[in-house]
Amino acid sequence: MPGKLKAKIVAGRHLPVMDRASDLTDAFVEVKFGNTTFKTDVYPKSLNPQWNSEWFKFEVDDEDLQDEPLQITVLDHDTYSANDAIGKVYIDIDPLLSSEAATVISGWFPIYDTIHGIRGEINVLVKVDLFNDLNRFRQSSCGVKFFCTTSIPRCYRAALVHGFVEELVVNEDPEYQWIDRIRTPRASNEARQRLISLMSGELQRKIGLKVLEMGGNAVVGYLQCFDLEGESGLVVRAIGTACTLDKLIPGTVLNECMCVCVCVCCCSLILSGMGSGISVGKEAGPLKTLLRQQAQSALEQREFPFFTLTCFPPGFLVHIGGVVSARSVKLLDRIHNPDEPETRDAWWEEIRQEIKSHAKALGCHAVVGYSESTTICEEVCILSASGTAAMLNPRFMREGCLDAGGSDQRLSRCGFCHIPYDEFNMPFPAQLTYCYHCRRQKVPDVLFTTIDLPAEAAVTGKGCLIQARLCRTKKKAQGEVNATAISNLLPFMEYELHTQLMNKLKLRCMNALFGLRIQISVGENMLLGLASATGVYLSALPAPGGIQIAGKTPSDLSYDQHISTMQKRINDTIVMNKELYNIHPPECIEEVVGSPIPDRQRSRLFRSTSESSDELSELDLSHGKKDAFVLEIDDTDAVEDIQSLLTDAPMPAGFYSCNTEVMPGIYNWTSGLQMFTSVRVYRLNNANLTNQGLNKIFTDLCENLLKSLYFKLRSMIPCCLCHLNFTVAVPEEELIQVRRHTPKNTSPILSIFPRNILVRSGENEEQLQFSMELCGESTSSNNQPTAKASVSSVDYGSFADRCSTWLELLRLKAHTIRRGSVKTSRRTQSLANSEVRSRSLRSTRSLPCGAPVTVVKMTPLSFLPMTRIVKYLGIINMFFIRETTSLREEGGVSGFLHSFIAEVFAMVRAHVAALGGNAVVSYSMKECVFMENPNKNQAQCLINVSGDAVIFVRESDQEAIPPLITSGQTSTTGADGTT
Amino acid sequence: MSVELDVFVVNTTIMDEEVYQLWLDGYTVNDAVKVRMEGGVLEGCEASAEVLHSDTMDQYRTFQMCERLLHSPVKLANQLLFQIPPHRQVMLIERYYAFDSVFVREVLGKKLSKGTKKDLDDVSAKTGVTLKSCRRQFDNFKRVFKVVEELKGPLVENIRQHFLLSDKLARDYAAIVFFANNRFETGKKKLHYLTFQDFAFCAGQLISNWTVGALDNMVEDMDVDLEKEFLQDLKELKILITDRDLLDQHKSLVCTALRGKTKAFNEMEANFKNLSRGLVNIAAKLTNTKEVRDFFIDLVEKFIEPCRSDKWTAGDMRLYLTHYTNSAHVLDTFKHQVVWDRYMGVIKSCILKMYHD
């Protein structure tokens, strides 16, 4: 019995009126953990009860501590009838189990009800006393830290990176159990919430065990997903990267932590000795092969040499091969035995093997920036995995070579671009040139990756968000036929998305994509593909060629004219974009070398699709014999391409957007940041839309959403939208039905034509920079980014006197307030108590503003600009269901979802504040499933959010901030000129 | 293709003050979009009316969700649903509780009851303030009234603390509550020329001089009601007009002081007895609740109108009232100096405020 959990219920406030007669409430609280329940006394006739309960003590196994949430239920006492539930609070006590994270959970939590939303707040204190358990065969993994952040957390350094960990657990979905027919929606929702909470606890514990087995103490880049497979069950799965992290002594400069070497493997084969002999960037072919073999053998010790990280210590990445992805279409069937989730495991295993083999084909021994996702439509499920094939530095593979490496060698600023494969034995046709940066190694002409831009990379100009959007119609079908149809369509979709990306990249005069994320979602009669990435111009890669348009029937004169006007428009756009993104690469002599088939399209995207039948079809994405950049206008697809190329609206001045953590080419961040979530659902009315028609609509939707964002955030110019994360879904007909225990499953009236496309750009991030010259003259300002960066950071250091506008003033005020509240957060508790007590009934109550609510920042980034994260308090992983049977009264679907999202934010903030934190980093909304039935006035929504709770402090008085990133990138223009 | 759902939620709530004002003014979403378009928000943005509509909808929803909290502003500070910077909270509250002076003029002194609320559409039609806005303002009055009605201590301070309003706005609300509680008649045609600010000033005078709380903040009673004892004492002032000698003596004292100082001296002398009777009669009648309601109409009819028809200037008025008040102190047989001062102090400042066109 290795743990004692203690909870104390202090008080409640703003409770809803439960007794109409008296306009008051007789509230009491049930505290439940596992199978033990305690109750407080009834606090009669008050909306602000003061329970001040004793400490409720639960003596439990640490296994349960990890799996179970603490469940707090607030009820209204009723003498004659059953007690009415007001709402619940689930508290995940995992953060208390790690010695380094939070020590106490204390604060106001919103009381949440799945039908009514937030109904008042409750003040709770939770503590855990852990006894050390030395049992080797224990089932718990207390103490393993989890991070959503996909880089080494800021106040740690990685002593060892052990590698990929994965786990999945399955269960029956309570919504689909027979009992659901007789219980209330509330009971059903709560059962579901609780189950998912339990499952994610279990999953985390199991992953933790694996980590301990590997000898690690933390999981970085922890990504947990739910697959709501409907009838066939509920799957919770997670992947992450096991690491051994050392806490940095406070005061250590950030840079050092970035320079830490990372060991990839515990295997101590032949690697020692090799590492030092090879200097990156010079090895010749055969040596390289040898190297690869060694690295491979080292990595092969483990099943999958995958890393969920997207950001690495400098020098860790040697070469990047390109994006590898695999998709597989599966038919779902009922999970028969939840304890043996073998089918699902086998599916993923298959896909990972495929990824691994793709990586191998690219001459790489590891996959970085790895992620997995699913999309489900009725019984068809597409599993996708993608990552970036890469070579990791063998120098880092020795065990215990901590600080030795890294610093002695000047970080190569182009090394990662050099091809990892053998140029005479290329896995696919590519056009190679000598690196424009070092002139020694070969580089491909374009580079696609799923990772963030490496900090040391040399970049010309600024980056921008590039999106490819695609719609494909598909016949309605069932079961196997449907699956086959989908898997037949997938390769074409990927191909087209890829072409679109490539064209848009060229149009912006850029040559590399980072943070590529391709999402394909299935609907009943259409498939949607959305690829987002951040385009940049890597100085090391050759300048991209232009786009040429060619017609097949050159006889017609007017036709020729049409083509030439098109061509002109494209050329003009390219010139304009060059100016806009400030891309002025140094003129270089073009030299094409060593490519066997030089005039072919070079595709970095290696992908395949497999169906349930295990048949593996590989597809080379090269464009056959045509040059990629010649678009033939006779081809309807090409017309479409050109249309979509030219219809992409330019960003308004002062705005930048990207989907990576940092915007390439912008270094002067301010700490004024704002996180937002936007959800849109469209209904398509006409049934018989062509592919083209759909494409047009889809593109418009995305463009409109972006425009709308720019408009809403116009007051914050200059502003950069970072980590823009788009998610699309095609909710199926049947889901329109909200509750299933209504008599019929599908109402025929509803399911005639309607089709919803859910475009969500969740977790968008916008950042504001005001103290610098960027405002107004964005084009000219970037010529000397070095100067700017230093200026702005210095400015901000004394950030009181630079405010020249009203807006800035407001910002600053907000900052000071925030800073104040950080300090008070700990006191909130006691303050609140005394304050409430002193507030006797009427008259004398002086009603101060109460204890100030701690301001909690939320960001999808792994850091907060201009601040230093001093402590990670634990992972936040929450799942909520909200349902309504009075949709119209709550302001329709928009009103319903708006308040739900606001409530979710509020609950996340409350949990973070209770842990003593003041921000959530790496925040993401993993799931947002929305279902409605307007005819029945009902709607239901599920949201899953995750992130890392942290404490940050402002760096205002500290030395210049943007550390490595600035020094690494800013002087690119100059450096390029000299080489 | 139609938009089914469109929401935009931020961590730190963004609010456009212009849209907030439109919402407060009771504009529908479509009208608000029109106004914003005309205002030129779209200039410089490549946004369409659609974008503007969606933005307006988002903001309206946010305001609607906030409205519940604004009903008890203290909650706004420690609620968890919206993360709103404190200065924004202040703005939200202040604007929400702001009211149109044309509207308040219509309901001032009326009972804040359901019946009055039903008639708001007439008020709306008359004032041009949208019905929605009228309702909000009316409900605000009623809410403030209900909360402070049973509270002890100074009225203004109570309002300020419970509704976190600025001093100015709290004073205005105190006036509204005071008028509603005493049901002063303000709607008569003769009173139309008076603005809300005139009344608010008078209310302030009455609250700080004639209520129970005026003398002692610590007393149990509230200061929404006039002090009963004081009103009783006012009856004693009648001697000033019933006792012939006293009246003559008073007149001669005032006239001596005024002679040569004003052009309107002749009218003052001629009207002295009438005017004095008017003022003292008002005082004597105040014990009767019904008469209290007519306080302002009496002031206008019995005092202000006669003076105005005699073309007194504001300076004349001040001069006259000053001497009228002070001369009473010299009267040997007049024993009610304290009550007289307390009465005349308020009357004087009220009349001076109300004496305009």
Short mmCIF file of C-alpha atoms in Angstrom, two decimals, chain A residues 57 97 149 270 355 589 651 684 738 880 892 939:
data_model
loop_
_atom_site.label_atom_id
_atom_site.label_comp_id
_atom_site.label_asym_id
_atom_site.label_seq_id
_atom_site.Cartn_x
_atom_site.Cartn_y
_atom_site.Cartn_z
CA LYS A 57 -7.75 9.98 3.27
CA LEU A 97 3.34 11.54 -8.14
CA THR A 149 6.40 19.25 -25.83
CA ILE A 270 31.39 -0.39 -32.50
CA ILE A 355 7.71 3.58 -42.32
CA ILE A 589 25.97 29.33 -61.18
CA MET A 651 -1.80 37.82 -46.46
CA LEU A 684 -23.10 21.36 -48.73
CA VAL A 738 -27.14 12.74 -31.37
CA PHE A 880 -14.89 16.46 -21.81
CA GLY A 892 -27.89 27.24 -31.68
CA ALA A 939 -26.25 18.43 -29.84
#
